[in-house]
């Protein structure tokens, strides 16, 4: 502690940063303005503290604030931030989901951070056909893994770095060409025993549902932070998926509902 000219005490910078890190971990997400008021320092000082803590891997710097690496992000949190959240869980899910993919398969993959983790685990696969609304997928997946990669058109949702539109490719005459895939890999925002799978955006929900409808098998991907939540738009009921690929065993009520719906839950060996 140090004394100011009026006799009050002020935390030294190292102590303040430790307190700041603890506060971010407790709150999940914070703003620079909130932190400046709480710690009675300037916004520029808080920004420097957050930059230093981000460099140390203690928290994740965002526009206007910071987020704890363990936090459940808000629906509008950008993809670059979400890529740094629950990284270990997503990597485990990506490896498990890649194990469902056979060489030569046709895949539907929606935009999202967990599905990008799957793409990174497909590097040893070959002759895949991939249809996606992810604008990041073409740069994340090994070019040797696929024979053809198609990106659906539509409006661009910048926060997800993906498109929203019809799950279709028009012919020269303007009619939609019928497409079917072997497996849909769908990352969702929430998994609920009563509400099924949901996400925050109505257009995304419709697109994910259409991807499921055009696939012989469906694997839903969700880390354990999504369990028990319900977001704005339902994608499908639990039984629409053949697999739920996750990092941890679901809580009893959700596990029972998944079993009743005929969904096979895939978790890493340690989680099982």
PDB file of C-alpha atoms in Angstrom:
ATOM      1  CA  UNK A   1       0.000   0.000   0.000  1.00  0.00           C
ATOM      2  CA  UNK A   2       1.105   3.638  -0.529  1.00  0.00           C
ATOM      3  CA  UNK A   3      -0.168   6.824   1.082  1.00  0.00           C
ATOM      4  CA  UNK A   4      -1.583   9.724  -0.938  1.00  0.00           C
ATOM      5  CA  UNK A   5      -1.184  13.389   0.061  1.00  0.00           C
ATOM      6  CA  UNK A   6      -4.598  13.404   1.733  1.00  0.00           C
ATOM      7  CA  UNK A   7      -3.698  10.423   3.898  1.00  0.00           C
ATOM      8  CA  UNK A   8      -5.797   7.838   2.057  1.00  0.00           C
ATOM      9  CA  UNK A   9      -4.329   4.513   0.965  1.00  0.00           C
ATOM     10  CA  UNK A  10      -3.975   3.392  -2.633  1.00  0.00           C
ATOM     11  CA  UNK A  11      -3.032  -0.049  -3.951  1.00  0.00           C
ATOM     12  CA  UNK A  12       0.341  -0.301  -5.650  1.00  0.00           C
ATOM     13  CA  UNK A  13       0.064  -1.302  -9.340  1.00  0.00           C
ATOM     14  CA  UNK A  14       0.996  -4.970  -8.809  1.00  0.00           C
ATOM     15  CA  UNK A  15      -1.567  -5.319  -6.050  1.00  0.00           C
ATOM     16  CA  UNK A  16      -4.197  -3.500  -8.104  1.00  0.00           C
ATOM     17  CA  UNK A  17      -3.669  -5.803 -11.063  1.00  0.00           C
ATOM     18  CA  UNK A  18      -4.050  -8.855  -8.837  1.00  0.00           C
ATOM     19  CA  UNK A  19      -7.290  -7.439  -7.457  1.00  0.00           C
ATOM     20  CA  UNK A  20      -8.425  -6.547 -10.961  1.00  0.00           C
ATOM     21  CA  UNK A  21      -7.747 -10.075 -12.227  1.00  0.00           C
ATOM     22  CA  UNK A  22      -9.699 -11.560  -9.333  1.00  0.00           C
ATOM     23  CA  UNK A  23     -12.610  -9.194  -9.988  1.00  0.00           C
ATOM     24  CA  UNK A  24     -12.749 -10.104 -13.698  1.00  0.00           C
ATOM     25  CA  UNK A  25     -12.716 -13.805 -12.813  1.00  0.00           C
ATOM     26  CA  UNK A  26     -15.597 -13.230 -10.380  1.00  0.00           C
ATOM     27  CA  UNK A  27     -17.700 -11.081 -12.738  1.00  0.00           C
ATOM     28  CA  UNK A  28     -16.964 -12.909 -15.998  1.00  0.00           C
ATOM     29  CA  UNK A  29     -17.176  -9.829 -18.201  1.00  0.00           C
ATOM     30  CA  UNK A  30     -16.354  -6.207 -17.315  1.00  0.00           C
ATOM     31  CA  UNK A  31     -15.947  -2.801 -18.942  1.00  0.00           C
ATOM     32  CA  UNK A  32     -13.104  -0.322 -18.669  1.00  0.00           C
ATOM     33  CA  UNK A  33     -15.469   2.299 -17.231  1.00  0.00           C
ATOM     34  CA  UNK A  34     -16.675  -0.083 -14.524  1.00  0.00           C
ATOM     35  CA  UNK A  35     -13.108  -1.014 -13.549  1.00  0.00           C
ATOM     36  CA  UNK A  36     -11.896   2.603 -13.522  1.00  0.00           C
ATOM     37  CA  UNK A  37     -14.673   3.551 -11.131  1.00  0.00           C
ATOM     38  CA  UNK A  38     -14.184   0.514  -8.904  1.00  0.00           C
ATOM     39  CA  UNK A  39     -10.418   0.903  -8.573  1.00  0.00           C
ATOM     40  CA  UNK A  40     -10.433   4.719  -8.610  1.00  0.00           C
ATOM     41  CA  UNK A  41      -7.886   5.095 -11.395  1.00  0.00           C
ATOM     42  CA  UNK A  42      -8.039   6.501 -14.924  1.00  0.00           C
ATOM     43  CA  UNK A  43      -9.432   4.570 -17.873  1.00  0.00           C
ATOM     44  CA  UNK A  44      -5.991   4.683 -19.522  1.00  0.00           C
ATOM     45  CA  UNK A  45      -4.455   3.022 -16.444  1.00  0.00           C
ATOM     46  CA  UNK A  46      -7.068   0.274 -16.554  1.00  0.00           C
ATOM     47  CA  UNK A  47      -6.441  -0.268 -20.259  1.00  0.00           C
ATOM     48  CA  UNK A  48      -2.724  -0.716 -19.602  1.00  0.00           C
ATOM     49  CA  UNK A  49      -3.450  -3.142 -16.763  1.00  0.00           C
ATOM     50  CA  UNK A  50      -5.818  -5.164 -18.959  1.00  0.00           C
ATOM     51  CA  UNK A  51      -3.299  -5.268 -21.794  1.00  0.00           C
ATOM     52  CA  UNK A  52      -0.633  -6.592 -19.397  1.00  0.00           C
ATOM     53  CA  UNK A  53      -2.977  -9.213 -17.914  1.00  0.00           C
ATOM     54  CA  UNK A  54      -4.029 -10.298 -21.399  1.00  0.00           C
ATOM     55  CA  UNK A  55      -0.371 -10.733 -22.377  1.00  0.00           C
ATOM     56  CA  UNK A  56       0.075 -12.911 -19.287  1.00  0.00           C
ATOM     57  CA  UNK A  57      -2.939 -15.038 -20.267  1.00  0.00           C
ATOM     58  CA  UNK A  58      -4.874 -14.086 -17.120  1.00  0.00           C
ATOM     59  CA  UNK A  59      -7.845 -12.614 -18.996  1.00  0.00           C
ATOM     60  CA  UNK A  60      -8.979 -11.864 -22.539  1.00  0.00           C
ATOM     61  CA  UNK A  61      -8.966  -8.260 -23.694  1.00  0.00           C
ATOM     62  CA  UNK A  62     -12.073  -7.166 -25.573  1.00  0.00           C
ATOM     63  CA  UNK A  63     -13.189  -3.917 -27.159  1.00  0.00           C
ATOM     64  CA  UNK A  64     -14.055  -1.727 -24.212  1.00  0.00           C
ATOM     65  CA  UNK A  65     -13.267  -4.221 -21.482  1.00  0.00           C
ATOM     66  CA  UNK A  66     -12.210  -7.780 -20.716  1.00  0.00           C
ATOM     67  CA  UNK A  67     -13.608 -11.258 -20.209  1.00  0.00           C
ATOM     68  CA  UNK A  68     -12.551 -14.153 -18.012  1.00  0.00           C
ATOM     69  CA  UNK A  69     -11.298 -17.211 -19.952  1.00  0.00           C
ATOM     70  CA  UNK A  70     -13.831 -19.305 -18.036  1.00  0.00           C
ATOM     71  CA  UNK A  71     -16.787 -17.009 -18.745  1.00  0.00           C
ATOM     72  CA  UNK A  72     -19.820 -17.899 -20.844  1.00  0.00           C
ATOM     73  CA  UNK A  73     -19.679 -15.213 -23.551  1.00  0.00           C
ATOM     74  CA  UNK A  74     -22.590 -12.984 -24.442  1.00  0.00           C
ATOM     75  CA  UNK A  75     -24.299 -13.883 -27.750  1.00  0.00           C
ATOM     76  CA  UNK A  76     -22.750 -10.861 -29.480  1.00  0.00           C
ATOM     77  CA  UNK A  77     -19.181 -11.663 -28.396  1.00  0.00           C
ATOM     78  CA  UNK A  78     -16.938 -11.691 -31.468  1.00  0.00           C
ATOM     79  CA  UNK A  79     -15.509 -14.910 -32.850  1.00  0.00           C
ATOM     80  CA  UNK A  80     -11.881 -13.866 -32.240  1.00  0.00           C
ATOM     81  CA  UNK A  81     -12.659 -13.514 -28.530  1.00  0.00           C
ATOM     82  CA  UNK A  82     -14.671 -16.743 -28.372  1.00  0.00           C
ATOM     83  CA  UNK A  83     -11.791 -18.607 -30.001  1.00  0.00           C
ATOM     84  CA  UNK A  84      -9.810 -17.971 -26.794  1.00  0.00           C
ATOM     85  CA  UNK A  85     -12.531 -19.262 -24.444  1.00  0.00           C
ATOM     86  CA  UNK A  86     -12.785 -22.885 -23.273  1.00  0.00           C
ATOM     87  CA  UNK A  87      -9.938 -23.759 -25.660  1.00  0.00           C
ATOM     88  CA  UNK A  88      -9.086 -27.082 -24.025  1.00  0.00           C
ATOM     89  CA  UNK A  89     -12.715 -28.233 -24.038  1.00  0.00           C
ATOM     90  CA  UNK A  90     -13.162 -27.256 -27.685  1.00  0.00           C
ATOM     91  CA  UNK A  91      -9.979 -29.058 -28.689  1.00  0.00           C
ATOM     92  CA  UNK A  92     -11.191 -32.247 -26.992  1.00  0.00           C
ATOM     93  CA  UNK A  93     -14.569 -31.937 -28.698  1.00  0.00           C
ATOM     94  CA  UNK A  94     -12.872 -31.303 -32.039  1.00  0.00           C
ATOM     95  CA  UNK A  95     -10.804 -34.465 -31.749  1.00  0.00           C
ATOM     96  CA  UNK A  96     -13.833 -36.580 -30.776  1.00  0.00           C
ATOM     97  CA  UNK A  97     -16.003 -35.186 -33.556  1.00  0.00           C
ATOM     98  CA  UNK A  98     -13.280 -35.729 -36.149  1.00  0.00           C
ATOM     99  CA  UNK A  99     -13.352 -39.392 -35.162  1.00  0.00           C
ATOM    100  CA  UNK A 100     -16.907 -39.596 -36.527  1.00  0.00           C
ATOM    101  CA  UNK A 101     -15.746 -38.518 -39.987  1.00  0.00           C
ATOM    102  CA  UNK A 102     -14.693 -41.110 -42.540  1.00  0.00           C
ATOM    103  CA  UNK A 103     -12.542 -40.377 -45.571  1.00  0.00           C
ATOM    104  CA  UNK A 104     -14.614 -39.477 -48.615  1.00  0.00           C
ATOM    105  CA  UNK A 105     -17.582 -38.235 -46.535  1.00  0.00           C
ATOM    106  CA  UNK A 106     -19.719 -35.216 -47.360  1.00  0.00           C
ATOM    107  CA  UNK A 107     -20.040 -32.854 -44.383  1.00  0.00           C
ATOM    108  CA  UNK A 108     -22.248 -29.967 -43.341  1.00  0.00           C
ATOM    109  CA  UNK A 109     -20.401 -27.712 -40.869  1.00  0.00           C
ATOM    110  CA  UNK A 110     -21.813 -24.518 -39.401  1.00  0.00           C
ATOM    111  CA  UNK A 111     -19.850 -21.410 -38.436  1.00  0.00           C
ATOM    112  CA  UNK A 112     -18.486 -21.364 -34.899  1.00  0.00           C
ATOM    113  CA  UNK A 113     -15.420 -21.763 -32.738  1.00  0.00           C
ATOM    114  CA  UNK A 114     -16.049 -25.400 -31.804  1.00  0.00           C
ATOM    115  CA  UNK A 115     -16.515 -26.456 -35.422  1.00  0.00           C
ATOM    116  CA  UNK A 116     -13.258 -24.703 -36.300  1.00  0.00           C
ATOM    117  CA  UNK A 117     -11.625 -26.954 -33.699  1.00  0.00           C
ATOM    118  CA  UNK A 118     -13.048 -29.937 -35.599  1.00  0.00           C
ATOM    119  CA  UNK A 119     -11.603 -28.590 -38.846  1.00  0.00           C
ATOM    120  CA  UNK A 120      -8.132 -28.504 -37.325  1.00  0.00           C
ATOM    121  CA  UNK A 121      -8.467 -32.182 -36.388  1.00  0.00           C
ATOM    122  CA  UNK A 122      -9.385 -33.208 -39.939  1.00  0.00           C
ATOM    123  CA  UNK A 123      -5.860 -32.650 -41.253  1.00  0.00           C
ATOM    124  CA  UNK A 124      -5.212 -36.383 -41.750  1.00  0.00           C
ATOM    125  CA  UNK A 125      -8.535 -37.006 -43.508  1.00  0.00           C
ATOM    126  CA  UNK A 126      -8.777 -37.123 -47.287  1.00  0.00           C
ATOM    127  CA  UNK A 127     -11.294 -36.680 -50.096  1.00  0.00           C
ATOM    128  CA  UNK A 128     -13.887 -34.833 -48.009  1.00  0.00           C
ATOM    129  CA  UNK A 129     -16.673 -32.685 -49.435  1.00  0.00           C
ATOM    130  CA  UNK A 130     -17.417 -29.788 -47.085  1.00  0.00           C
ATOM    131  CA  UNK A 131     -20.391 -27.420 -47.229  1.00  0.00           C
ATOM    132  CA  UNK A 132     -20.328 -24.594 -44.685  1.00  0.00           C
ATOM    133  CA  UNK A 133     -21.482 -21.089 -43.853  1.00  0.00           C
ATOM    134  CA  UNK A 134     -18.191 -20.342 -42.069  1.00  0.00           C
ATOM    135  CA  UNK A 135     -15.990 -17.715 -43.677  1.00  0.00           C
ATOM    136  CA  UNK A 136     -13.052 -18.960 -41.578  1.00  0.00           C
ATOM    137  CA  UNK A 137     -13.343 -22.617 -42.554  1.00  0.00           C
ATOM    138  CA  UNK A 138     -11.419 -22.325 -45.863  1.00  0.00           C
ATOM    139  CA  UNK A 139      -8.352 -21.021 -44.020  1.00  0.00           C
ATOM    140  CA  UNK A 140      -8.577 -23.398 -41.027  1.00  0.00           C
ATOM    141  CA  UNK A 141      -8.987 -26.774 -42.714  1.00  0.00           C
ATOM    142  CA  UNK A 142      -6.016 -28.527 -44.323  1.00  0.00           C
ATOM    143  CA  UNK A 143      -6.334 -28.173 -48.136  1.00  0.00           C
ATOM    144  CA  UNK A 144      -5.222 -31.804 -48.474  1.00  0.00           C
ATOM    145  CA  UNK A 145      -8.221 -32.976 -46.435  1.00  0.00           C
ATOM    146  CA  UNK A 146     -10.955 -31.991 -48.861  1.00  0.00           C
ATOM    147  CA  UNK A 147     -11.789 -32.604 -52.472  1.00  0.00           C
ATOM    148  CA  UNK A 148     -14.368 -29.801 -52.655  1.00  0.00           C
ATOM    149  CA  UNK A 149     -15.308 -27.025 -50.232  1.00  0.00           C
ATOM    150  CA  UNK A 150     -18.431 -24.899 -50.695  1.00  0.00           C
ATOM    151  CA  UNK A 151     -19.511 -21.803 -48.758  1.00  0.00           C
ATOM    152  CA  UNK A 152     -23.200 -20.927 -48.642  1.00  0.00           C
ATOM    153  CA  UNK A 153     -24.039 -17.367 -49.632  1.00  0.00           C
ATOM    154  CA  UNK A 154     -26.191 -14.868 -47.793  1.00  0.00           C
ATOM    155  CA  UNK A 155     -25.879 -11.995 -45.376  1.00  0.00           C
ATOM    156  CA  UNK A 156     -22.591 -11.861 -43.462  1.00  0.00           C
ATOM    157  CA  UNK A 157     -22.812 -11.915 -39.660  1.00  0.00           C
ATOM    158  CA  UNK A 158     -19.513 -10.353 -38.644  1.00  0.00           C
ATOM    159  CA  UNK A 159     -19.574 -11.474 -34.998  1.00  0.00           C
ATOM    160  CA  UNK A 160     -19.752 -15.114 -36.141  1.00  0.00           C
ATOM    161  CA  UNK A 161     -17.679 -14.613 -39.309  1.00  0.00           C
ATOM    162  CA  UNK A 162     -20.281 -16.625 -41.168  1.00  0.00           C
ATOM    163  CA  UNK A 163     -23.157 -16.177 -43.571  1.00  0.00           C
ATOM    164  CA  UNK A 164     -26.881 -16.473 -42.919  1.00  0.00           C
ATOM    165  CA  UNK A 165     -29.090 -17.608 -45.756  1.00  0.00           C
ATOM    166  CA  UNK A 166     -30.490 -20.617 -47.571  1.00  0.00           C
ATOM    167  CA  UNK A 167     -28.715 -23.962 -47.257  1.00  0.00           C
ATOM    168  CA  UNK A 168     -28.740 -24.314 -51.027  1.00  0.00           C
ATOM    169  CA  UNK A 169     -26.787 -23.705 -54.208  1.00  0.00           C
ATOM    170  CA  UNK A 170     -28.853 -22.373 -57.138  1.00  0.00           C
ATOM    171  CA  UNK A 171     -28.592 -23.854 -60.620  1.00  0.00           C
ATOM    172  CA  UNK A 172     -28.224 -21.805 -63.785  1.00  0.00           C
ATOM    173  CA  UNK A 173     -32.021 -21.751 -64.098  1.00  0.00           C
ATOM    174  CA  UNK A 174     -32.396 -20.258 -60.617  1.00  0.00           C
ATOM    175  CA  UNK A 175     -33.800 -23.387 -58.957  1.00  0.00           C
ATOM    176  CA  UNK A 176     -32.070 -24.771 -55.880  1.00  0.00           C
ATOM    177  CA  UNK A 177     -29.953 -27.865 -56.464  1.00  0.00           C
ATOM    178  CA  UNK A 178     -30.752 -30.664 -54.013  1.00  0.00           C
ATOM    179  CA  UNK A 179     -27.810 -31.508 -51.762  1.00  0.00           C
ATOM    180  CA  UNK A 180     -27.392 -34.227 -49.143  1.00  0.00           C
ATOM    181  CA  UNK A 181     -24.516 -34.925 -46.755  1.00  0.00           C
ATOM    182  CA  UNK A 182     -23.392 -37.896 -44.675  1.00  0.00           C
ATOM    183  CA  UNK A 183     -22.853 -35.962 -41.452  1.00  0.00           C
ATOM    184  CA  UNK A 184     -23.725 -32.536 -40.053  1.00  0.00           C
ATOM    185  CA  UNK A 185     -21.363 -31.107 -37.427  1.00  0.00           C
ATOM    186  CA  UNK A 186     -23.340 -28.400 -35.650  1.00  0.00           C
ATOM    187  CA  UNK A 187     -21.984 -26.220 -32.856  1.00  0.00           C
ATOM    188  CA  UNK A 188     -24.801 -24.810 -30.702  1.00  0.00           C
ATOM    189  CA  UNK A 189     -25.089 -22.127 -28.031  1.00  0.00           C
ATOM    190  CA  UNK A 190     -27.208 -24.026 -25.514  1.00  0.00           C
ATOM    191  CA  UNK A 191     -28.416 -27.537 -24.653  1.00  0.00           C
ATOM    192  CA  UNK A 192     -31.492 -27.876 -22.474  1.00  0.00           C
ATOM    193  CA  UNK A 193     -33.447 -30.955 -21.367  1.00  0.00           C
ATOM    194  CA  UNK A 194     -36.774 -29.289 -22.214  1.00  0.00           C
ATOM    195  CA  UNK A 195     -35.892 -26.822 -24.973  1.00  0.00           C
ATOM    196  CA  UNK A 196     -33.368 -28.913 -26.898  1.00  0.00           C
ATOM    197  CA  UNK A 197     -30.667 -27.067 -28.848  1.00  0.00           C
ATOM    198  CA  UNK A 198     -30.804 -23.290 -29.251  1.00  0.00           C
ATOM    199  CA  UNK A 199     -28.813 -20.268 -30.341  1.00  0.00           C
ATOM    200  CA  UNK A 200     -29.093 -16.504 -30.037  1.00  0.00           C
ATOM    201  CA  UNK A 201     -29.853 -15.613 -33.658  1.00  0.00           C
ATOM    202  CA  UNK A 202     -33.056 -16.560 -35.480  1.00  0.00           C
ATOM    203  CA  UNK A 203     -31.411 -16.785 -38.909  1.00  0.00           C
ATOM    204  CA  UNK A 204     -28.598 -18.970 -37.588  1.00  0.00           C
ATOM    205  CA  UNK A 205     -31.119 -21.286 -35.919  1.00  0.00           C
ATOM    206  CA  UNK A 206     -33.001 -21.761 -39.191  1.00  0.00           C
ATOM    207  CA  UNK A 207     -29.771 -22.432 -41.053  1.00  0.00           C
ATOM    208  CA  UNK A 208     -28.535 -25.006 -38.516  1.00  0.00           C
ATOM    209  CA  UNK A 209     -31.888 -26.771 -38.647  1.00  0.00           C
ATOM    210  CA  UNK A 210     -31.729 -26.906 -42.450  1.00  0.00           C
ATOM    211  CA  UNK A 211     -28.198 -28.344 -42.286  1.00  0.00           C
ATOM    212  CA  UNK A 212     -29.488 -31.084 -39.986  1.00  0.00           C
ATOM    213  CA  UNK A 213     -32.373 -31.843 -42.361  1.00  0.00           C
ATOM    214  CA  UNK A 214     -29.980 -32.321 -45.283  1.00  0.00           C
ATOM    215  CA  UNK A 215     -27.711 -34.785 -43.439  1.00  0.00           C
ATOM    216  CA  UNK A 216     -28.005 -38.518 -42.826  1.00  0.00           C
ATOM    217  CA  UNK A 217     -26.454 -38.183 -39.347  1.00  0.00           C
ATOM    218  CA  UNK A 218     -26.176 -35.216 -36.991  1.00  0.00           C
ATOM    219  CA  UNK A 219     -23.527 -34.527 -34.364  1.00  0.00           C
ATOM    220  CA  UNK A 220     -24.206 -31.565 -32.074  1.00  0.00           C
ATOM    221  CA  UNK A 221     -21.092 -30.028 -30.523  1.00  0.00           C
ATOM    222  CA  UNK A 222     -21.279 -28.183 -27.201  1.00  0.00           C
ATOM    223  CA  UNK A 223     -18.920 -27.725 -24.279  1.00  0.00           C
ATOM    224  CA  UNK A 224     -20.282 -28.151 -20.767  1.00  0.00           C
ATOM    225  CA  UNK A 225     -20.768 -24.404 -20.235  1.00  0.00           C
ATOM    226  CA  UNK A 226     -23.757 -24.697 -22.618  1.00  0.00           C
ATOM    227  CA  UNK A 227     -25.615 -27.265 -20.476  1.00  0.00           C
ATOM    228  CA  UNK A 228     -28.920 -26.181 -18.966  1.00  0.00           C
ATOM    229  CA  UNK A 229     -29.053 -22.925 -20.893  1.00  0.00           C
ATOM    230  CA  UNK A 230     -31.814 -21.721 -23.212  1.00  0.00           C
ATOM    231  CA  UNK A 231     -31.178 -19.061 -25.848  1.00  0.00           C
ATOM    232  CA  UNK A 232     -33.582 -17.084 -28.014  1.00  0.00           C
ATOM    233  CA  UNK A 233     -34.119 -19.377 -30.998  1.00  0.00           C
ATOM    234  CA  UNK A 234     -34.631 -23.141 -30.871  1.00  0.00           C
ATOM    235  CA  UNK A 235     -32.673 -25.093 -33.455  1.00  0.00           C
ATOM    236  CA  UNK A 236     -34.166 -28.524 -32.836  1.00  0.00           C
ATOM    237  CA  UNK A 237     -35.369 -30.875 -30.139  1.00  0.00           C
ATOM    238  CA  UNK A 238     -32.823 -33.151 -28.469  1.00  0.00           C
ATOM    239  CA  UNK A 239     -33.748 -36.205 -30.528  1.00  0.00           C
ATOM    240  CA  UNK A 240     -32.855 -34.492 -33.809  1.00  0.00           C
ATOM    241  CA  UNK A 241     -29.179 -35.282 -33.102  1.00  0.00           C
ATOM    242  CA  UNK A 242     -27.611 -38.718 -33.262  1.00  0.00           C
ATOM    243  CA  UNK A 243     -24.612 -37.614 -31.161  1.00  0.00           C
ATOM    244  CA  UNK A 244     -23.842 -34.944 -28.581  1.00  0.00           C
ATOM    245  CA  UNK A 245     -20.089 -34.406 -28.533  1.00  0.00           C
ATOM    246  CA  UNK A 246     -18.946 -32.624 -25.388  1.00  0.00           C
ATOM    247  CA  UNK A 247     -16.104 -32.325 -22.889  1.00  0.00           C
ATOM    248  CA  UNK A 248     -17.920 -33.416 -19.731  1.00  0.00           C
ATOM    249  CA  UNK A 249     -20.711 -35.758 -18.670  1.00  0.00           C
ATOM    250  CA  UNK A 250     -24.030 -33.839 -18.710  1.00  0.00           C
ATOM    251  CA  UNK A 251     -25.886 -33.276 -15.421  1.00  0.00           C
ATOM    252  CA  UNK A 252     -28.400 -36.029 -14.470  1.00  0.00           C
ATOM    253  CA  UNK A 253     -31.568 -34.351 -15.790  1.00  0.00           C
ATOM    254  CA  UNK A 254     -29.989 -33.589 -19.150  1.00  0.00           C
ATOM    255  CA  UNK A 255     -28.317 -37.000 -19.359  1.00  0.00           C
ATOM    256  CA  UNK A 256     -31.667 -38.701 -18.772  1.00  0.00           C
ATOM    257  CA  UNK A 257     -33.378 -36.559 -21.404  1.00  0.00           C
ATOM    258  CA  UNK A 258     -30.649 -37.286 -23.955  1.00  0.00           C
ATOM    259  CA  UNK A 259     -30.848 -41.016 -23.301  1.00  0.00           C
ATOM    260  CA  UNK A 260     -34.642 -40.950 -23.654  1.00  0.00           C
ATOM    261  CA  UNK A 261     -34.256 -39.092 -26.958  1.00  0.00           C
ATOM    262  CA  UNK A 262     -31.813 -41.692 -28.294  1.00  0.00           C
ATOM    263  CA  UNK A 263     -28.810 -39.361 -28.397  1.00  0.00           C
ATOM    264  CA  UNK A 264     -25.377 -40.926 -27.915  1.00  0.00           C
ATOM    265  CA  UNK A 265     -23.182 -38.732 -25.714  1.00  0.00           C
ATOM    266  CA  UNK A 266     -19.491 -38.731 -26.607  1.00  0.00           C
ATOM    267  CA  UNK A 267     -17.015 -37.427 -24.025  1.00  0.00           C
ATOM    268  CA  UNK A 268     -13.235 -37.745 -23.581  1.00  0.00           C
ATOM    269  CA  UNK A 269     -12.182 -40.886 -21.680  1.00  0.00           C
ATOM    270  CA  UNK A 270     -11.260 -38.903 -18.549  1.00  0.00           C
ATOM    271  CA  UNK A 271     -14.703 -37.266 -18.480  1.00  0.00           C
ATOM    272  CA  UNK A 272     -16.462 -40.617 -18.823  1.00  0.00           C
TER     273      UNK A 272
END
